[in-house]
Coordinates of C-alpha atoms in Angstrom, one line a residue:
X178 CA -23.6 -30.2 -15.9
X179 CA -26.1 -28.9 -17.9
X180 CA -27.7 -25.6 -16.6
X181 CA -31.4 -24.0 -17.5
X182 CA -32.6 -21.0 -16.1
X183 CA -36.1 -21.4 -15.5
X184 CA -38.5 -18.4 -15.0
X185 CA -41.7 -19.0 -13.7
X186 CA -43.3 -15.6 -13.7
X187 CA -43.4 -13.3 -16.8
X188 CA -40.7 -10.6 -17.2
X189 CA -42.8 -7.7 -16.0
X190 CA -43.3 -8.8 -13.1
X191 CA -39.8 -10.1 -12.5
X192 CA -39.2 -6.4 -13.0
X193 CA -41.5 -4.8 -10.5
X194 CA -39.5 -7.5 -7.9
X195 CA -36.2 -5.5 -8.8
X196 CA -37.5 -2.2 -8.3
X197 CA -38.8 -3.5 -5.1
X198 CA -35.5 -4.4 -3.9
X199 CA -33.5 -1.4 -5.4
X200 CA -35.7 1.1 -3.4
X201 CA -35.5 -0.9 -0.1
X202 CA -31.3 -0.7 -0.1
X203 CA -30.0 1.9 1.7
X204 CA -26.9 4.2 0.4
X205 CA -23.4 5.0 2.0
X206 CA -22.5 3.5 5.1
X207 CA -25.5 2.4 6.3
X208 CA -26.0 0.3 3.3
X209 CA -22.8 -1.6 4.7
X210 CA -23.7 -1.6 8.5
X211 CA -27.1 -2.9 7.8
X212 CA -26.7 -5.4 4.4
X213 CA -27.8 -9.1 4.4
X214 CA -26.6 -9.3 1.0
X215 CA -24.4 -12.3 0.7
X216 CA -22.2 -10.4 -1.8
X217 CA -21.8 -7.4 0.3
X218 CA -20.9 -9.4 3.1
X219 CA -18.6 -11.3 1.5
X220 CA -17.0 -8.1 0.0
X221 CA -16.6 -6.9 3.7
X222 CA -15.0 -10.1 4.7
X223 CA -12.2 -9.7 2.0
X224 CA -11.4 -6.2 2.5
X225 CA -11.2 -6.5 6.0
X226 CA -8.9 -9.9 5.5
X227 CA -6.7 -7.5 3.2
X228 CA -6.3 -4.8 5.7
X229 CA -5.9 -7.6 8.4
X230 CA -3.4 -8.7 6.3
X231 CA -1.3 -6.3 5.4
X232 CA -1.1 -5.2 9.7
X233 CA -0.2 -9.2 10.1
X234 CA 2.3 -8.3 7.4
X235 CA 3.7 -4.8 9.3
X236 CA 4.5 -7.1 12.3
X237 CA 6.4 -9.4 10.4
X238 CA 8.5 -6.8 8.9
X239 CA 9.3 -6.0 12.0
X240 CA 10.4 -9.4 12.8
X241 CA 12.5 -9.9 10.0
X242 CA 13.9 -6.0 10.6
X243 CA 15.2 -7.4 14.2
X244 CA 16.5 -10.7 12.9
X245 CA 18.5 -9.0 9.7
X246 CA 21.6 -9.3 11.7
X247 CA 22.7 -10.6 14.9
X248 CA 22.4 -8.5 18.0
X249 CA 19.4 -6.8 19.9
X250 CA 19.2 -4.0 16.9
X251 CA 15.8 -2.1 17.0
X252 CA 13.5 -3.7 19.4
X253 CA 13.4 -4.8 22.8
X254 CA 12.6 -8.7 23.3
X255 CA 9.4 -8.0 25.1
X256 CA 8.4 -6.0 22.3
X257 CA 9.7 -8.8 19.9
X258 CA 7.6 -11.5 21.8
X259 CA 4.3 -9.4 21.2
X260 CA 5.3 -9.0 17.5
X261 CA 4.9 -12.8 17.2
X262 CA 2.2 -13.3 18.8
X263 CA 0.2 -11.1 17.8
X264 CA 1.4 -11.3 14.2
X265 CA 0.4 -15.2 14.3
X266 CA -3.0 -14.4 16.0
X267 CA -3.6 -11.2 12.8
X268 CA -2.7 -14.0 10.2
X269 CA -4.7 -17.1 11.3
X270 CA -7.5 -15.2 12.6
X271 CA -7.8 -12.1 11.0
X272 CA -6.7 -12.9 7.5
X273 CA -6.6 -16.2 6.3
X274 CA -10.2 -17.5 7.5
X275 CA -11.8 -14.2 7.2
X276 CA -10.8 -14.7 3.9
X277 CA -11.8 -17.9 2.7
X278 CA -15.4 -17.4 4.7
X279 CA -15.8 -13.8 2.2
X280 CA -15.2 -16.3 -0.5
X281 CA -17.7 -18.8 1.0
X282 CA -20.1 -15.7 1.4
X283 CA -19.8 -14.8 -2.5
X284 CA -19.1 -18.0 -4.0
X285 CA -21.7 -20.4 -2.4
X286 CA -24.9 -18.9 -2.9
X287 CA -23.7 -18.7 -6.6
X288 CA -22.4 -22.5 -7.3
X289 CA -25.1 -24.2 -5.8
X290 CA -28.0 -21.5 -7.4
X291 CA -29.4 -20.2 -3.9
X292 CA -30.9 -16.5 -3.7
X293 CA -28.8 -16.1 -0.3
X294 CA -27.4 -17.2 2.4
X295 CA -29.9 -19.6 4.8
X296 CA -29.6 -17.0 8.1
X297 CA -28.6 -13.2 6.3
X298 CA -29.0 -11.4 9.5
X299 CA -26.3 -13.3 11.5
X300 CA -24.6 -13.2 8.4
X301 CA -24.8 -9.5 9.1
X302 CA -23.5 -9.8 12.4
X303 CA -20.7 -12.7 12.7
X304 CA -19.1 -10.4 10.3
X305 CA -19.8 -6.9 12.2
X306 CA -18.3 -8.2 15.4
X307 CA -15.0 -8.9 14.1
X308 CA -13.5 -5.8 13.4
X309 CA -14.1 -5.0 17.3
X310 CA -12.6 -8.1 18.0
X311 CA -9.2 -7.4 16.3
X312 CA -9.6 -3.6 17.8
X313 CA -9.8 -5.0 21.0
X314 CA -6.2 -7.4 20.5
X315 CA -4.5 -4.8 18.7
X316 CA -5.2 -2.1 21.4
X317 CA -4.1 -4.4 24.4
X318 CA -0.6 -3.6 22.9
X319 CA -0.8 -0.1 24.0
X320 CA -1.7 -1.3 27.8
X321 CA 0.6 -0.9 30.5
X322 CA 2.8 -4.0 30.4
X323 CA 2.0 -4.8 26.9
X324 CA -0.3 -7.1 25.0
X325 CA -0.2 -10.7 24.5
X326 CA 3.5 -12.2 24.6
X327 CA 3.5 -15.7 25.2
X328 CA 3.1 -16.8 21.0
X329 CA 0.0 -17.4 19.4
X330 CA 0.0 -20.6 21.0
X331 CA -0.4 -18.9 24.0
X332 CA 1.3 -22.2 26.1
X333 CA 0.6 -21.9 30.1
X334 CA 2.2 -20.8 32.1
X335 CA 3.4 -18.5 29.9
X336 CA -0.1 -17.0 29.2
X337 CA -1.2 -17.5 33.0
X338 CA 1.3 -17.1 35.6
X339 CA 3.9 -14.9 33.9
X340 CA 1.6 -13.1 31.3
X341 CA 0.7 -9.2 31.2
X342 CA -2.4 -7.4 32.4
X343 CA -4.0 -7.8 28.9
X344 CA -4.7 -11.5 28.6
X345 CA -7.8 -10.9 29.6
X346 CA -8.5 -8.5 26.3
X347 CA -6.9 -11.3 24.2
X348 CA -9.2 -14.0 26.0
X349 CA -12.1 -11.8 24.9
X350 CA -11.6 -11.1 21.1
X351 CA -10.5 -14.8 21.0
X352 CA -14.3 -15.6 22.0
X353 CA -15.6 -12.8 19.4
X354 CA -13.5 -14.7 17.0
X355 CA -14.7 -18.1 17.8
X356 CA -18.4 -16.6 17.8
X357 CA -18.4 -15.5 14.3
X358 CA -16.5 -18.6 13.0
X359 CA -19.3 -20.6 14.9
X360 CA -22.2 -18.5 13.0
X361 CA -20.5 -18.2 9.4
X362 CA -20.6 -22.3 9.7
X363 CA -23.7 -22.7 10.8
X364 CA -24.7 -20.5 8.1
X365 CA -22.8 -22.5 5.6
X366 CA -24.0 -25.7 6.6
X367 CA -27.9 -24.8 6.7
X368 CA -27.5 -23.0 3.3
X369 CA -25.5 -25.6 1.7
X370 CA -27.8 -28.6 3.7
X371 CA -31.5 -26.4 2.5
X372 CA -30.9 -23.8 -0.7
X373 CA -29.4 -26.2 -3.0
X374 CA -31.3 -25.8 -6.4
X375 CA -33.3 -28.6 -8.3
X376 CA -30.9 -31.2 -9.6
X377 CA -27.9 -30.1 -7.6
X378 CA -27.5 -33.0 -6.0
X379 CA -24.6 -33.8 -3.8
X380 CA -22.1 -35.3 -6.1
X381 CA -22.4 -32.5 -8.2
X382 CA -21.9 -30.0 -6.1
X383 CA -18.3 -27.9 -7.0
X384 CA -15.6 -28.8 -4.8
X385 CA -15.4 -25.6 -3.3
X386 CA -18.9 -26.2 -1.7
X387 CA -18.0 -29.3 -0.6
X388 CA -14.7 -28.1 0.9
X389 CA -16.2 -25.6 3.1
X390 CA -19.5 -27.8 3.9
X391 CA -16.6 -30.0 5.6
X392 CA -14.9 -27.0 6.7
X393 CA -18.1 -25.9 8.6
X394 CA -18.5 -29.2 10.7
X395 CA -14.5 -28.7 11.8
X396 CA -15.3 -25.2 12.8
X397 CA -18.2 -26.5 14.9
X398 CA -16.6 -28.7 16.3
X399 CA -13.5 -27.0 17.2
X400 CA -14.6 -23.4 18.1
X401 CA -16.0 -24.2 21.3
X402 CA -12.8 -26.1 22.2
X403 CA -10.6 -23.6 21.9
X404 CA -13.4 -21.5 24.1
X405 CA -13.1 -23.6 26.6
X406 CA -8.7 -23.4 27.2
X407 CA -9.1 -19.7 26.6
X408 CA -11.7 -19.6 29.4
X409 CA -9.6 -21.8 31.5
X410 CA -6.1 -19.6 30.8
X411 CA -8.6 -16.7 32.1
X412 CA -9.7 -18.1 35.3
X413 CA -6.4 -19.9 36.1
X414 CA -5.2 -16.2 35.8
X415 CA -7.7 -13.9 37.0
X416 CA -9.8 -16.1 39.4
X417 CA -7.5 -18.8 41.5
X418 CA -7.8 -21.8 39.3
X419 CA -5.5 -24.0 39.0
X420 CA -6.1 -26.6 35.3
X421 CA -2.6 -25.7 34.5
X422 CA -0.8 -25.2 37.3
X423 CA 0.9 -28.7 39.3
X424 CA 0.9 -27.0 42.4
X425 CA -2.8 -26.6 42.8
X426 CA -3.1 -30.1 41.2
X427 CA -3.2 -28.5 37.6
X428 CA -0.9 -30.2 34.6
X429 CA 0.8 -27.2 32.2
X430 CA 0.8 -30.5 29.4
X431 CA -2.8 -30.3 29.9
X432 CA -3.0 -26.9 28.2
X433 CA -1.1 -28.2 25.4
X434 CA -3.6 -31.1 24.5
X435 CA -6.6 -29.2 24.7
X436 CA -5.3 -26.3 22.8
X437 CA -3.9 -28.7 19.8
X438 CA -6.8 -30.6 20.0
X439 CA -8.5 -27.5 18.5
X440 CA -5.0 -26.4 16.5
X441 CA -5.0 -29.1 14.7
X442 CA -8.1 -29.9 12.6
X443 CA -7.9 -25.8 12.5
X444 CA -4.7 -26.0 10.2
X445 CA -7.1 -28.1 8.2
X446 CA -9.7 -25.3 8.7
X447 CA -7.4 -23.0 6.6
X448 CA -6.0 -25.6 4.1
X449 CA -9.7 -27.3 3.0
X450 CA -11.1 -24.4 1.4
X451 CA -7.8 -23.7 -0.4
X452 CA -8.2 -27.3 -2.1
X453 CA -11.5 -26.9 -3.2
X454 CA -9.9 -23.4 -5.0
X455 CA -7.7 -25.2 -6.8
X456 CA -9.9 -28.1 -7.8
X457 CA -12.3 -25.1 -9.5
X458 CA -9.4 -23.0 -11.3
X459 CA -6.9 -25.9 -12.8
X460 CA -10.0 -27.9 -14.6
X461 CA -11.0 -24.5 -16.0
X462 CA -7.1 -23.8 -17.9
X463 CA -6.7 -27.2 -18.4
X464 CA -10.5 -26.8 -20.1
X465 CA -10.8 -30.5 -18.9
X466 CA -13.6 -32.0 -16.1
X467 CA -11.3 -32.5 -12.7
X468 CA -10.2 -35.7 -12.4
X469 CA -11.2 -38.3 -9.8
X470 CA -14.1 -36.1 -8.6
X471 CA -15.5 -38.5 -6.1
X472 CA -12.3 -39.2 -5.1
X473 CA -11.6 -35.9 -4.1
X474 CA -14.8 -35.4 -2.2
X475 CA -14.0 -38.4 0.4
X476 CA -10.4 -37.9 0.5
X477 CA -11.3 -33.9 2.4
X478 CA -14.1 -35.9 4.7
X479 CA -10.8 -37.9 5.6
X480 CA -8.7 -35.3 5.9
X481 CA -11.5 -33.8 8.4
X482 CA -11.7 -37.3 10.4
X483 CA -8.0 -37.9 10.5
X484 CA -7.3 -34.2 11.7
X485 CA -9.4 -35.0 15.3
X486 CA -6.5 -37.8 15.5
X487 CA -3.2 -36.5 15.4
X488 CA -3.2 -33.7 17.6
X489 CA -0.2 -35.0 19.7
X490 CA 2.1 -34.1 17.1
X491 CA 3.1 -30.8 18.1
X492 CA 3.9 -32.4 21.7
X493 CA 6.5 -35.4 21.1
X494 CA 8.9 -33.4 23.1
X495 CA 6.7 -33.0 26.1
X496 CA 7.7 -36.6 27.5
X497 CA 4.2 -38.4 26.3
X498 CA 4.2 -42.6 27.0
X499 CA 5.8 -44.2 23.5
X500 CA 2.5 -45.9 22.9
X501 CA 1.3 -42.4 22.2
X502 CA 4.2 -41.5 20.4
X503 CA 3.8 -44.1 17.9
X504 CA 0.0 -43.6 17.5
X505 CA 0.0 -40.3 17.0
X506 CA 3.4 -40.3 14.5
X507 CA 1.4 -43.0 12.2
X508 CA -2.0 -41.2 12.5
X509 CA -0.2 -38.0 11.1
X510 CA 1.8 -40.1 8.5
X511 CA -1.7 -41.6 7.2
X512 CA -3.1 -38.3 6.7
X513 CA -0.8 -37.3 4.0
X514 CA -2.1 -40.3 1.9
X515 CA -5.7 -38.3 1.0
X516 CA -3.6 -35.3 0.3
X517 CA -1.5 -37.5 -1.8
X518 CA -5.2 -38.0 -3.4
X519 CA -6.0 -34.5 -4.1
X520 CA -2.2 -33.5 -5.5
X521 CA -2.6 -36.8 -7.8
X522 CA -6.1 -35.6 -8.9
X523 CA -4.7 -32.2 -10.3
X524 CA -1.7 -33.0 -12.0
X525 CA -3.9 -35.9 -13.4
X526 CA -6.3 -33.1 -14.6
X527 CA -3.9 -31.6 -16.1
X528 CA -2.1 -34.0 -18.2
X529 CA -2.5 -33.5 -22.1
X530 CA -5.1 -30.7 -21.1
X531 CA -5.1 -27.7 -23.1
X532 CA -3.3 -25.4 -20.7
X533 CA -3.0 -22.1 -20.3
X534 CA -1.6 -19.9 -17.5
X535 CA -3.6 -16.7 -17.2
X536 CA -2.9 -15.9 -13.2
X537 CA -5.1 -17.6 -11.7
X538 CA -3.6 -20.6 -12.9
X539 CA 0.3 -19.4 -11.8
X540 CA -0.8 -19.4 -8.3
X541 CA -2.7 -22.3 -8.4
X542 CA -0.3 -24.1 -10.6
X543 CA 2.5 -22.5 -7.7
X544 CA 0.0 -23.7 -4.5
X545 CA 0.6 -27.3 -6.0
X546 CA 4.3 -27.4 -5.9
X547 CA 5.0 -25.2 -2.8
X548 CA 2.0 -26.5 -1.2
X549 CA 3.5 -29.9 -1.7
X550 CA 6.8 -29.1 0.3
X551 CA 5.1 -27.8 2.7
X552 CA 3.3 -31.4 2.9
X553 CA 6.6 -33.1 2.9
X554 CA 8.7 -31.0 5.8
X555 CA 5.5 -32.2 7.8
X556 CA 5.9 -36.0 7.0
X557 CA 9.4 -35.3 8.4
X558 CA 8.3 -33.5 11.4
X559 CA 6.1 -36.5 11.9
X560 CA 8.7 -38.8 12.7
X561 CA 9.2 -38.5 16.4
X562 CA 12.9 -39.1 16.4
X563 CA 13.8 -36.9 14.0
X564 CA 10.9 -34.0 15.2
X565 CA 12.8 -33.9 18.9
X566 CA 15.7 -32.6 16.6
X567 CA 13.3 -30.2 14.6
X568 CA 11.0 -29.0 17.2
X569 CA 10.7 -25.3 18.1
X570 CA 13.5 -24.5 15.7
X571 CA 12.8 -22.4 12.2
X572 CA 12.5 -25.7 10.5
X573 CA 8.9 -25.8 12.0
X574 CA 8.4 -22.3 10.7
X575 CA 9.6 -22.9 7.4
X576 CA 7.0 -25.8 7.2
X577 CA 4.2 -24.5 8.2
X578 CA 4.8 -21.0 6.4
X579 CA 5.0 -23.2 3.2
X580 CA 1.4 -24.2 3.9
X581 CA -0.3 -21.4 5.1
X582 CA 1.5 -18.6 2.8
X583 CA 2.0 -20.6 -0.3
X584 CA -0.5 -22.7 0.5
X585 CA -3.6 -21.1 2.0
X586 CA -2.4 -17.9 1.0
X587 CA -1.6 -18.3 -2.8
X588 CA -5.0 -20.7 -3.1
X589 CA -6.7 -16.5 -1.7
X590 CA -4.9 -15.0 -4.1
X591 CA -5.5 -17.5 -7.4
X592 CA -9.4 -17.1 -6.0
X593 CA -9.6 -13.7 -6.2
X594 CA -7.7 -13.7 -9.5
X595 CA -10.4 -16.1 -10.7
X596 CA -13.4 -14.6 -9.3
X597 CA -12.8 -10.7 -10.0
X598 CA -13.6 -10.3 -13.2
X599 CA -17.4 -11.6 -12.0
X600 CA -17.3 -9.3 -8.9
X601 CA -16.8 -6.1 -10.9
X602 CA -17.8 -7.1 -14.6
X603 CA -14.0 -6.1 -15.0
X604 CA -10.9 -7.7 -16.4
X605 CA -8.2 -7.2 -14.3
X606 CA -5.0 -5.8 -15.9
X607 CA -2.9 -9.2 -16.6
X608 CA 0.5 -8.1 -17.0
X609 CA 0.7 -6.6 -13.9
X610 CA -1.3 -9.9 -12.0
X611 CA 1.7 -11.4 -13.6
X612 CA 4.1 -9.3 -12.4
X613 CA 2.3 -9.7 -8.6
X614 CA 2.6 -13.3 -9.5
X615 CA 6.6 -13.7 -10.4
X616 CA 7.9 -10.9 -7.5
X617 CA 5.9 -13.2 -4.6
X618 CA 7.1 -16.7 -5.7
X619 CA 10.7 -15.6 -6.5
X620 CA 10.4 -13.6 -2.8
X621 CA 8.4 -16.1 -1.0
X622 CA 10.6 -18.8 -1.7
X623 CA 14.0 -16.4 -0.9
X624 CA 12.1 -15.7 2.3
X625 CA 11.1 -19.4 3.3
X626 CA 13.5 -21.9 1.9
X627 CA 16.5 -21.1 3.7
X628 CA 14.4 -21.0 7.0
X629 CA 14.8 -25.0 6.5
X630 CA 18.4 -25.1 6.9
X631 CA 19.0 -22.6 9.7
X632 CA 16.8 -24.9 11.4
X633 CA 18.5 -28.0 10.8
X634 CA 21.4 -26.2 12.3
X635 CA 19.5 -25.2 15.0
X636 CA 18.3 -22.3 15.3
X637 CA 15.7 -21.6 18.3
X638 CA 12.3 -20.0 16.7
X639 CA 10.7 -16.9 18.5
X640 CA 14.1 -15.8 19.8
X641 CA 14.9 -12.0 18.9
X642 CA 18.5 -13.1 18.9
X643 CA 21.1 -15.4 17.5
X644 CA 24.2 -16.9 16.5
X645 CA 27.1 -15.7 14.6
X646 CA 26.7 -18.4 12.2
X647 CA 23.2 -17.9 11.1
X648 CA 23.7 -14.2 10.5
X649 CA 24.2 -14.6 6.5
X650 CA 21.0 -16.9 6.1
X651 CA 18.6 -14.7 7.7
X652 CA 20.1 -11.6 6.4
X653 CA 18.6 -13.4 2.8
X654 CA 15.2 -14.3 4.6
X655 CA 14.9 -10.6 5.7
X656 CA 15.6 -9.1 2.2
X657 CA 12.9 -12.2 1.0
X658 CA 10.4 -10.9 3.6
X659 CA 11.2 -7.2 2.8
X660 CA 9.9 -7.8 -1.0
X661 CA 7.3 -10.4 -0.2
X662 CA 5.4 -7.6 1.2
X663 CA 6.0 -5.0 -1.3
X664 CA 5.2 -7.5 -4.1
X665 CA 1.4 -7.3 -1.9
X666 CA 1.2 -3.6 -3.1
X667 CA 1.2 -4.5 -6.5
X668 CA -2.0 -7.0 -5.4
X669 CA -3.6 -3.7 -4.1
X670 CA -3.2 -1.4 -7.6
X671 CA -4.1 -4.2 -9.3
X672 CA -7.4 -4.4 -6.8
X673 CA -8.4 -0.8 -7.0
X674 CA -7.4 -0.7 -11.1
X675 CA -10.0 -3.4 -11.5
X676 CA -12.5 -2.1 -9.6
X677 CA -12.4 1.2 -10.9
X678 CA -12.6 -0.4 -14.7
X679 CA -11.0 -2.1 -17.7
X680 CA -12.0 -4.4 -20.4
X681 CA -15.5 -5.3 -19.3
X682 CA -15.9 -9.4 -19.1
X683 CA -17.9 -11.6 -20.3
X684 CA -20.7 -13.7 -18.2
X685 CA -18.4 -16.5 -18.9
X686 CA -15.6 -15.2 -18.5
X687 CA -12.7 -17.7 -18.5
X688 CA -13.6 -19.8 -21.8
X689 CA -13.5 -23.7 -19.9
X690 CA -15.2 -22.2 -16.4
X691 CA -18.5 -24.4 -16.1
X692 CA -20.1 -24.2 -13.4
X693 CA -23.5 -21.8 -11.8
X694 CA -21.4 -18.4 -11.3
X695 CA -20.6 -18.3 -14.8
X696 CA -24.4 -18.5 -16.0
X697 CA -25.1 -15.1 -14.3
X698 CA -24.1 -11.8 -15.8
X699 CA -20.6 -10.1 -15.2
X700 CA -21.1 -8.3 -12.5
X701 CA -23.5 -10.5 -10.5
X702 CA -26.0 -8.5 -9.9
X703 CA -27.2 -7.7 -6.5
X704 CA -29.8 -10.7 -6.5
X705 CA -29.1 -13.8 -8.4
X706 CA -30.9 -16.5 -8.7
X707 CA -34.1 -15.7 -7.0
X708 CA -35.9 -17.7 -9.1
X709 CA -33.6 -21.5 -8.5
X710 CA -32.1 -22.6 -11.8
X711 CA -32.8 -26.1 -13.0
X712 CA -29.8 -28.3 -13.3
X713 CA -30.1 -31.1 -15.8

């Protein structure tokens, strides 16, 4: 892809247009409360998906404190249950897709050589009402009777009839949640569908556009879906209904479908993005064009389609007719074959590149293996014969940590790696990036693996308590989960070290990077590309 920057007016005048702009932006806070600047909202996004993070994180070490030996050691199970909720709810909500939108908020605009975002001002605000959101669900922990206990899953009954006071204050920032996810899509659609510049057609668009343009639609689509068994788990509750309760005429398994028919294609919500990462930073140290590009863009619309059809798989224990069974254990089996694709497609793009393995490149290099793994404990769990053995034991967990930490996760990490040096017009400080790199795969991997084979042995997940024989294994995971999160502290000096300066970089910045971003200076300034570039 050849790019030319076009400038229709003279220089002068592009000059008076800056000062324009410059003298309109307002300074300290405000400048953050009131910004439709896709870059400063982006910026917010990650930040707050870092901080997010690192609370997710606290409640995990508090897990993994409990479960270091056997016996009821530091908290009380109550407390425990509230811990894993709430610490599933932080991660997926707060962290992970906060994330990958403040990626999609930077990145986008960039690679496709639009000014901004379609619709700035509810760019403004799908961000702004997120951090009351997560205030809202992490203050219903200090209520009487506790906050949300019933997993973030929240199954009925356990979230109707035998939940706490604050399910109501969980149903509320679940709908904040859902309402910024619907606006940041709609945003990404209409910018993706309307800003593209001249010649960026769709087949050349990078694959992280395309990722979160099919992202978008599954958030769409899902969003209001899980709206909708939120709303019902608050009138069932609050206001006499009865959708999941059989002695009003209500079915509990009802919950179940609706909620996975939203759960599902949003596991693919938080994996999408993270493939079109990795399809941007291996081509670049390979310095090779990604293989099977076209390929790769119909293989994620499958994915997308697929993910409406397989919901059922979290629910072959619940007694479904074996018709279902069977549908719903080949649908998920067919899905791994355009993920097959994409993993194909790298390694493919890497073979007799010339490599090289700056950071960026570890973790995505490290998201394709682990990542993988994770993809093969859920073609087992997909069996139905085998999964009534599996389910609700730590082999689930260990699977679908796999994806979301080294998969989603990493694929945050390598992006950030990748994209920094443009964001601050620094180089980040390498040896340490590769020291952040080597302390979280050794630790993730201590903390994940064994998880596998205390749950083949049958070990109950979400239970503050167990055996005498699974005392040694989890005594490992806790030590693996202890310095998983202190490796993230390295992530944070290496964060502020950056910002606060280094090496300067170049515009290019990673010699093999093609692609829009790497056309405008390092930093991006605060407007690029107000006049659209050409692509030849």
């Amino acid at each position: 892809m050849s790019v030319v920057i076009t400038e229709p007016r003279d220089h002068d005048d592009q000059h008076d247009h800056d000062h324009e702009h410059h003298d309109h932006k307002p300074r300290g806070i405000k400048r953050w409360l009131y910004t439709t600047n896709h870059k400063d909202i982006g910026t917010m996004y990650l930040i707050f998906a870092l901080v997010m993070f690192f609370i997710g994180g606290a409640m995990a070490m508090v897990i993994r404190l409990e479960l270091f030996q056997p016996g009821m050691q530091f908290v009380e199970p109550h407390f425990f249950n509230q811990m894993t909720t709430v610490h599933g709810l932080i991660m997926v909500f707060g962290a992970v897709m906060p994330a990958f939108t403040g990626l999609a908020n930077w990145m986008i605009p960039m690679m496709i050589g639009a000014p901004d975002m379609a619709l700035p001002r509810m760019n403004n605000w799908s961000f702004w009402i997120l951090p009351f959101a997560f205030l809202i669900l992490l203050l219903s922990l200090f209520m009487p009777g506790g906050g949300p206990s019933f997993g973030w899953t929240f199954y009925a009954p356990l979230s109707t009839t035998y939940s706490s006071d604050s399910t109501a204050l969980f149903v509320f920032s679940v709908h904040i949640m859902g309402i910024s996810s619907i606006m940041g899509a709609i945003n990404v659609i209409v910018t993706i569908w309307n800003m593209r510049a001249p010649g960026m057609t769709w087949m050349k668009m990078p694959l992280f556009v395309w990722t979160w343009f099919i992202t978008a639609f599954l958030l769409i689509m899902v969003m209001p879906v899980l709206a909708g068994v939120v709303t019902m788990v608050l009138t069932d509750k609050y206001f006499g209904t009865s959708f999941f309760d059989a002695a009003g005429g209500g079915d509990p398994v009802l919950f179940q479908h609706i909620f996975w028919f939203f759960g599902h294609p949003e596991v693919y919500i938080m994996i999408l993005p993270a493939f079109g990462i990795v399809s941007a930073i291996i081509p670049t140290f390979a310095r090779k064009r990604l293989f099977g590009y076209a390929s790769m863009v119909y293989a994620t619309a499958s994915i997308a389609i697929l993910s409406f059809l397989v919901w059922a798989h979290h629910m072959f224990t619940t007694g479904m007719p074996v018709f279902a069974t069977l549908f719903f254990m080949y649908a998920t089996m067919l899905i791994a074959v355009p993920t097959g694709v994409k993993v194909f497609n790298w390694v493919a793009t890497m073979w007799r590149g010339a490599m090289t393995f700056e950071v960026p490149m570890m973790f995505a290099l490290a998201f394709i293996v682990l990542f993988t793994i994770g993809g093969f404990s859920g073609l087992m769990l997909a069996i139905t014969p085998a999964d009534f053995q599996y389910h609700d034991t730590y082999f689930v967990v260990a699977h679908f940590h796999y994806v979301l930490v080294t998969g989603a996760v990493f694929s945050i990490v390598a992006a950030v790696y990748y994209w920094l040096p443009k964001w601050t017009g620094n180089m980040y400080d390498e040896s340490l990036g590769q020291w952040h790199f080597w302390c979280s795969l050794i630790s993730v991997n201590l903390l994940f693996f064994p998880m596998h084979f205390v749950g083949l042995a049958g070990m109950p997940r979400r239970i503050p308590d167990y055996a005498l024989q699974f005392a040694d294994f989890n005594a490992f995971i806790s030590i693996g989960g202890f310095l998983f999160g202190l490796s993230q502290l390295i992530f944070v000096w290496v964060l502020i070290k950056c910002a606060r300066g280094g090496v300067k970089a170049t515009d290019q910045v990673w010699e093999g990077a093609e692609g829009l971003e790497w056309e405008v200076p390092s930093p991006a300034p605060y407007h690029t590309f107000e006049t659209p570039p050409v692509i030849k």
